[in-house]
Amino acid sequence: MTNAQSLPIARAVGASSPAAGEVQRSAEVLKVSTRSRPSAVAGAIAGVIRESGMAEVQSIGAGATNQAIKAVAIARSYLNEEGIDIICIPSFIDVAIDDEERTAIRLLIERR
Amino acid sequence: MTNAQSLPIARAVGASSPAAGEVQRSAEVLKVSTRSRPSAVAGAIAGVIRESGMAEVQSIGAGATNQAIKAVAIARSYLNEEGIDIICIPSFIDVAIDDEERTAIRLLIERR
């Protein structure tokens, strides 16, 4: 486990200059990378769902998308314990990264 | 593009002994691999949703899960054109592969 991965969830989510392995959160969009910890992302998803009933997760590439979907599965079990049922709506979205257009996967997560 | 990948969708879905790159369908569970074509899986998902209103997709590993989630996004656009709105519920599921226990991602897909 690296230092970045052992950061507490509170630090891992919402930091302005996140290091590798953290969850980058901007304007309610949770950006997930290959090195994001699914449980940290799940905690962030659960928090946003509790606040607003809706969350958005974006990932680019197979590794990141896999972490994102695992995070949604974990967030579901977190929220189920509180009687909250969430569903997920996947779609493609074009995002600009360093002036290059990339296709990301967007997971919209909503209370059922 | 390999031969397996260029197979028509009708062949790729529902074959009893699927080759690499095909979608394995058994008891309404669509098993997706890294080499599954997302558009073929999407066609299978759309077909099962039209029939029964519910489909189940299973994948093991990041590559396969990425193909599965892309397939759901594509199936959504196929079905949206017909006025059908689908949602996705991800969870973990333990499956036995060659007497070894593996953790798969299960995507339950339902009409909203």
mmCIF file of C-alpha atoms in Angstrom:
data_model
loop_
_atom_site.group_PDB
_atom_site.id
_atom_site.type_symbol
_atom_site.label_atom_id
_atom_site.label_comp_id
_atom_site.label_asym_id
_atom_site.label_seq_id
_atom_site.Cartn_x
_atom_site.Cartn_y
_atom_site.Cartn_z
ATOM 1 C CA MET A 1 0.000 0.000 0.000
ATOM 2 C CA THR A 2 1.458 3.386 -1.006
ATOM 3 C CA ASN A 3 1.172 6.567 1.042
ATOM 4 C CA ALA A 4 -1.417 7.943 -1.357
ATOM 5 C CA GLN A 5 -3.556 4.838 -0.977
ATOM 6 C CA SER A 6 -3.451 4.958 2.807
ATOM 7 C CA LEU A 7 -4.697 8.551 2.987
ATOM 8 C CA PRO A 8 -7.922 8.892 4.954
ATOM 9 C CA ILE A 9 -11.074 9.214 2.865
ATOM 10 C CA ALA A 10 -11.619 12.823 4.015
ATOM 11 C CA ARG A 11 -8.292 13.783 2.488
ATOM 12 C CA ALA A 12 -8.691 11.581 -0.559
ATOM 13 C CA VAL A 13 -11.907 13.314 -1.594
ATOM 14 C CA GLY A 14 -12.162 17.001 -2.353
ATOM 15 C CA ALA A 15 -8.465 17.913 -2.207
ATOM 16 C CA SER A 16 -7.619 20.685 -4.664
ATOM 17 C CA SER A 17 -4.411 19.060 -5.945
ATOM 18 C CA PRO A 18 -4.970 15.357 -5.488
ATOM 19 C CA ALA A 19 -2.011 12.990 -5.650
ATOM 20 C CA ALA A 20 -2.083 9.611 -7.360
ATOM 21 C CA GLY A 21 -4.693 7.288 -5.962
ATOM 22 C CA GLU A 22 -7.018 9.985 -4.728
ATOM 23 C CA VAL A 23 -10.463 10.894 -5.926
ATOM 24 C CA GLN A 24 -10.697 14.202 -7.725
ATOM 25 C CA ARG A 25 -13.968 15.952 -7.023
ATOM 26 C CA SER A 26 -15.027 19.071 -8.868
ATOM 27 C CA ALA A 27 -18.532 20.503 -9.225
ATOM 28 C CA GLU A 28 -20.060 17.257 -7.958
ATOM 29 C CA VAL A 29 -18.238 15.208 -10.607
ATOM 30 C CA LEU A 30 -16.106 12.458 -9.073
ATOM 31 C CA LYS A 31 -13.174 11.727 -11.370
ATOM 32 C CA VAL A 32 -11.889 8.211 -10.865
ATOM 33 C CA SER A 33 -8.495 6.908 -11.969
ATOM 34 C CA THR A 34 -6.971 3.430 -12.124
ATOM 35 C CA ARG A 35 -5.331 4.122 -8.771
ATOM 36 C CA SER A 36 -8.450 5.408 -7.007
ATOM 37 C CA ARG A 37 -9.473 3.188 -4.111
ATOM 38 C CA PRO A 38 -13.002 1.901 -4.758
ATOM 39 C CA SER A 39 -13.933 2.190 -1.064
ATOM 40 C CA ALA A 40 -12.844 5.864 -0.965
ATOM 41 C CA VAL A 41 -14.804 6.630 -4.135
ATOM 42 C CA ALA A 42 -17.763 4.717 -2.659
ATOM 43 C CA GLY A 43 -17.647 6.899 0.442
ATOM 44 C CA ALA A 44 -17.632 9.998 -1.747
ATOM 45 C CA ILE A 45 -20.547 8.725 -3.835
ATOM 46 C CA ALA A 46 -22.528 7.919 -0.686
ATOM 47 C CA GLY A 47 -21.853 11.406 0.694
ATOM 48 C CA VAL A 48 -22.988 13.172 -2.470
ATOM 49 C CA ILE A 49 -26.094 10.954 -2.719
ATOM 50 C CA ARG A 50 -27.030 11.736 0.895
ATOM 51 C CA GLU A 51 -26.571 15.474 0.179
ATOM 52 C CA SER A 52 -28.246 15.787 -3.178
ATOM 53 C CA GLY A 53 -29.716 12.419 -4.206
ATOM 54 C CA MET A 54 -27.567 12.369 -7.351
ATOM 55 C CA ALA A 55 -23.879 11.873 -8.136
ATOM 56 C CA GLU A 56 -21.754 11.772 -11.276
ATOM 57 C CA VAL A 57 -18.641 9.645 -11.707
ATOM 58 C CA GLN A 58 -16.305 9.918 -14.702
ATOM 59 C CA SER A 59 -13.546 7.532 -15.738
ATOM 60 C CA ILE A 60 -11.247 7.144 -18.731
ATOM 61 C CA GLY A 61 -9.950 3.682 -19.650
ATOM 62 C CA ALA A 62 -10.681 0.137 -18.531
ATOM 63 C CA GLY A 63 -8.790 0.281 -15.223
ATOM 64 C CA ALA A 64 -10.477 3.491 -14.091
ATOM 65 C CA THR A 65 -13.918 2.366 -15.250
ATOM 66 C CA ASN A 66 -13.486 -0.891 -13.333
ATOM 67 C CA GLN A 67 -12.650 1.054 -10.142
ATOM 68 C CA ALA A 68 -15.664 3.307 -10.759
ATOM 69 C CA ILE A 69 -18.147 0.455 -11.123
ATOM 70 C CA LYS A 70 -16.723 -1.331 -8.082
ATOM 71 C CA ALA A 71 -17.152 1.931 -6.169
ATOM 72 C CA VAL A 72 -20.821 2.105 -7.169
ATOM 73 C CA ALA A 73 -21.346 -1.505 -6.011
ATOM 74 C CA ILE A 74 -19.729 -0.681 -2.638
ATOM 75 C CA ALA A 75 -21.680 2.597 -2.303
ATOM 76 C CA ARG A 76 -24.863 0.599 -2.899
ATOM 77 C CA SER A 77 -24.122 -1.616 0.095
ATOM 78 C CA TYR A 78 -23.208 1.428 2.251
ATOM 79 C CA LEU A 79 -26.469 3.187 1.340
ATOM 80 C CA ASN A 80 -28.628 0.052 1.496
ATOM 81 C CA GLU A 81 -27.875 -0.099 5.214
ATOM 82 C CA GLU A 82 -29.542 3.314 5.493
ATOM 83 C CA GLY A 83 -32.524 2.262 3.395
ATOM 84 C CA ILE A 84 -31.308 4.165 0.320
ATOM 85 C CA ASP A 85 -31.461 2.330 -3.015
ATOM 86 C CA ILE A 86 -29.273 3.681 -5.824
ATOM 87 C CA ILE A 87 -29.251 2.983 -9.547
ATOM 88 C CA CYS A 88 -26.631 3.792 -12.160
ATOM 89 C CA ILE A 89 -26.976 5.151 -15.709
ATOM 90 C CA PRO A 90 -23.850 4.734 -17.862
ATOM 91 C CA SER A 91 -23.155 6.844 -20.941
ATOM 92 C CA PHE A 92 -20.244 8.084 -23.034
ATOM 93 C CA ILE A 93 -19.010 11.646 -22.699
ATOM 94 C CA ASP A 94 -16.240 13.489 -24.557
ATOM 95 C CA VAL A 95 -13.856 15.309 -22.249
ATOM 96 C CA ALA A 96 -10.843 17.504 -23.000
ATOM 97 C CA ILE A 97 -7.624 16.402 -21.288
ATOM 98 C CA ASP A 98 -4.561 18.554 -22.041
ATOM 99 C CA ASP A 99 -6.236 19.861 -25.222
ATOM 100 C CA GLU A 100 -6.886 16.306 -26.396
ATOM 101 C CA GLU A 101 -10.384 14.908 -26.754
ATOM 102 C CA ARG A 102 -10.911 11.652 -24.874
ATOM 103 C CA THR A 103 -14.002 9.525 -24.485
ATOM 104 C CA ALA A 104 -14.886 8.956 -20.852
ATOM 105 C CA ILE A 105 -17.513 6.791 -19.245
ATOM 106 C CA ARG A 106 -19.996 8.782 -17.216
ATOM 107 C CA LEU A 107 -21.940 6.998 -14.509
ATOM 108 C CA LEU A 108 -24.937 8.966 -13.305
ATOM 109 C CA ILE A 109 -25.997 7.647 -9.921
ATOM 110 C CA GLU A 110 -29.443 8.383 -8.582
ATOM 111 C CA ARG A 111 -31.687 7.379 -5.726
ATOM 112 C CA ARG A 112 -34.300 4.979 -7.049
ATOM 113 C CA MET B 1 -9.981 -7.198 -36.267
ATOM 114 C CA THR B 2 -9.900 -10.965 -35.697
ATOM 115 C CA ASN B 3 -12.323 -13.436 -37.239
ATOM 116 C CA ALA B 4 -14.104 -13.861 -33.927
ATOM 117 C CA GLN B 5 -14.621 -10.117 -33.652
ATOM 118 C CA SER B 6 -16.045 -9.825 -37.147
ATOM 119 C CA LEU B 7 -18.704 -12.491 -36.576
ATOM 120 C CA PRO B 8 -22.246 -11.222 -37.069
ATOM 121 C CA ILE B 9 -24.120 -10.363 -33.880
ATOM 122 C CA ALA B 10 -26.627 -13.203 -34.377
ATOM 123 C CA ARG B 11 -23.765 -15.711 -34.282
ATOM 124 C CA ALA B 12 -21.911 -13.937 -31.516
ATOM 125 C CA VAL B 13 -24.842 -14.186 -29.132
ATOM 126 C CA GLY B 14 -26.391 -17.444 -28.024
ATOM 127 C CA ALA B 15 -23.913 -19.874 -29.577
ATOM 128 C CA SER B 16 -23.535 -22.996 -27.452
ATOM 129 C CA SER B 17 -19.734 -23.135 -27.648
ATOM 130 C CA PRO B 18 -18.676 -19.552 -28.123
ATOM 131 C CA ALA B 19 -15.178 -18.781 -29.368
ATOM 132 C CA ALA B 20 -13.050 -15.910 -28.098
ATOM 133 C CA GLY B 21 -14.687 -12.540 -28.536
ATOM 134 C CA GLU B 22 -18.217 -13.834 -28.494
ATOM 135 C CA VAL B 23 -20.911 -13.238 -25.909
ATOM 136 C CA GLN B 24 -21.779 -16.296 -23.882
ATOM 137 C CA ARG B 25 -25.450 -16.371 -22.969
ATOM 138 C CA SER B 26 -26.834 -18.906 -20.525
ATOM 139 C CA ALA B 27 -30.071 -18.749 -18.535
ATOM 140 C CA GLU B 28 -30.436 -15.045 -19.364
ATOM 141 C CA VAL B 29 -26.975 -14.246 -17.970
ATOM 142 C CA LEU B 30 -24.743 -12.544 -20.541
ATOM 143 C CA LYS B 31 -21.125 -13.366 -19.779
ATOM 144 C CA VAL B 32 -18.801 -10.713 -21.127
ATOM 145 C CA SER B 33 -15.054 -11.111 -21.686
ATOM 146 C CA THR B 34 -12.295 -8.645 -22.542
ATOM 147 C CA ARG B 35 -12.687 -9.643 -26.173
ATOM 148 C CA SER B 36 -16.474 -9.281 -26.319
ATOM 149 C CA ARG B 37 -17.554 -6.553 -28.724
ATOM 150 C CA PRO B 38 -19.557 -3.951 -26.769
ATOM 151 C CA SER B 39 -21.968 -3.430 -29.689
ATOM 152 C CA ALA B 40 -22.711 -7.188 -29.866
ATOM 153 C CA VAL B 41 -23.282 -7.362 -26.117
ATOM 154 C CA ALA B 42 -25.444 -4.232 -26.381
ATOM 155 C CA GLY B 43 -27.590 -5.922 -29.022
ATOM 156 C CA ALA B 44 -27.983 -8.944 -26.738
ATOM 157 C CA ILE B 45 -28.901 -6.760 -23.755
ATOM 158 C CA ALA B 46 -31.457 -4.859 -25.835
ATOM 159 C CA GLY B 47 -32.993 -8.140 -27.024
ATOM 160 C CA VAL B 48 -33.326 -9.561 -23.514
ATOM 161 C CA ILE B 49 -34.763 -6.272 -22.200
ATOM 162 C CA ARG B 50 -37.346 -6.199 -25.005
ATOM 163 C CA GLU B 51 -38.304 -9.825 -24.173
ATOM 164 C CA SER B 52 -38.356 -9.732 -20.411
ATOM 165 C CA GLY B 53 -37.660 -6.174 -19.189
ATOM 166 C CA MET B 54 -34.589 -7.362 -17.274
ATOM 167 C CA ALA B 55 -31.102 -8.596 -18.156
ATOM 168 C CA GLU B 56 -28.031 -9.723 -16.247
ATOM 169 C CA VAL B 57 -24.446 -9.192 -17.376
ATOM 170 C CA GLN B 58 -21.431 -10.739 -15.630
ATOM 171 C CA SER B 59 -17.765 -9.878 -16.099
ATOM 172 C CA ILE B 60 -14.500 -10.814 -14.411
ATOM 173 C CA GLY B 61 -11.607 -8.365 -14.475
ATOM 174 C CA ALA B 62 -11.137 -4.757 -15.532
ATOM 175 C CA GLY B 63 -11.091 -5.362 -19.300
ATOM 176 C CA ALA B 64 -14.287 -7.404 -19.267
ATOM 177 C CA THR B 65 -16.075 -5.036 -16.895
ATOM 178 C CA ASN B 66 -15.134 -2.112 -19.135
ATOM 179 C CA GLN B 67 -16.642 -3.883 -22.159
ATOM 180 C CA ALA B 68 -19.758 -4.683 -20.112
ATOM 181 C CA ILE B 69 -20.357 -1.094 -19.020
ATOM 182 C CA LYS B 70 -19.738 0.204 -22.543
ATOM 183 C CA ALA B 71 -22.290 -2.352 -23.756
ATOM 184 C CA VAL B 72 -24.878 -1.031 -21.295
ATOM 185 C CA ALA B 73 -24.243 2.552 -22.477
ATOM 186 C CA ILE B 74 -24.720 1.455 -26.105
ATOM 187 C CA ALA B 75 -27.822 -0.613 -25.259
ATOM 188 C CA ARG B 76 -29.275 2.485 -23.591
ATOM 189 C CA SER B 77 -28.983 4.442 -26.820
ATOM 190 C CA TYR B 78 -30.471 1.545 -28.847
ATOM 191 C CA LEU B 79 -33.441 1.275 -26.485
ATOM 192 C CA ASN B 80 -33.900 5.035 -26.019
ATOM 193 C CA GLU B 81 -34.783 5.207 -29.710
ATOM 194 C CA GLU B 82 -37.693 2.873 -28.918
ATOM 195 C CA GLY B 83 -38.749 4.882 -25.873
ATOM 196 C CA ILE B 84 -37.294 2.347 -23.422
ATOM 197 C CA ASP B 85 -35.226 3.739 -20.542
ATOM 198 C CA ILE B 86 -32.874 1.309 -18.789
ATOM 199 C CA ILE B 87 -30.987 1.543 -15.518
ATOM 200 C CA CYS B 88 -28.148 -0.560 -14.171
ATOM 201 C CA ILE B 89 -27.502 -1.991 -10.703
ATOM 202 C CA PRO B 90 -23.912 -3.175 -10.120
ATOM 203 C CA SER B 91 -22.953 -5.681 -7.425
ATOM 204 C CA PHE B 92 -20.281 -8.245 -6.644
ATOM 205 C CA ILE B 93 -20.959 -11.945 -7.112
ATOM 206 C CA ASP B 94 -18.755 -14.974 -6.413
ATOM 207 C CA VAL B 95 -18.594 -17.395 -9.311
ATOM 208 C CA ALA B 96 -16.822 -20.733 -9.695
ATOM 209 C CA ILE B 97 -14.488 -20.940 -12.705
ATOM 210 C CA ASP B 98 -12.641 -24.266 -13.089
ATOM 211 C CA ASP B 99 -13.199 -25.049 -9.386
ATOM 212 C CA GLU B 100 -11.718 -21.684 -8.416
ATOM 213 C CA GLU B 101 -13.766 -18.976 -6.760
ATOM 214 C CA ARG B 102 -13.579 -15.626 -8.556
ATOM 215 C CA THR B 103 -15.313 -12.365 -7.811
ATOM 216 C CA ALA B 104 -17.300 -11.117 -10.768
ATOM 217 C CA ILE B 105 -19.154 -7.882 -11.341
ATOM 218 C CA ARG B 106 -22.846 -8.402 -11.939
ATOM 219 C CA LEU B 107 -24.776 -5.701 -13.739
ATOM 220 C CA LEU B 108 -28.514 -6.056 -13.346
ATOM 221 C CA ILE B 109 -30.226 -4.088 -16.083
ATOM 222 C CA GLU B 110 -33.862 -3.129 -15.785
ATOM 223 C CA ARG B 111 -36.442 -0.964 -17.507
ATOM 224 C CA ARG B 112 -36.957 2.171 -15.454
#
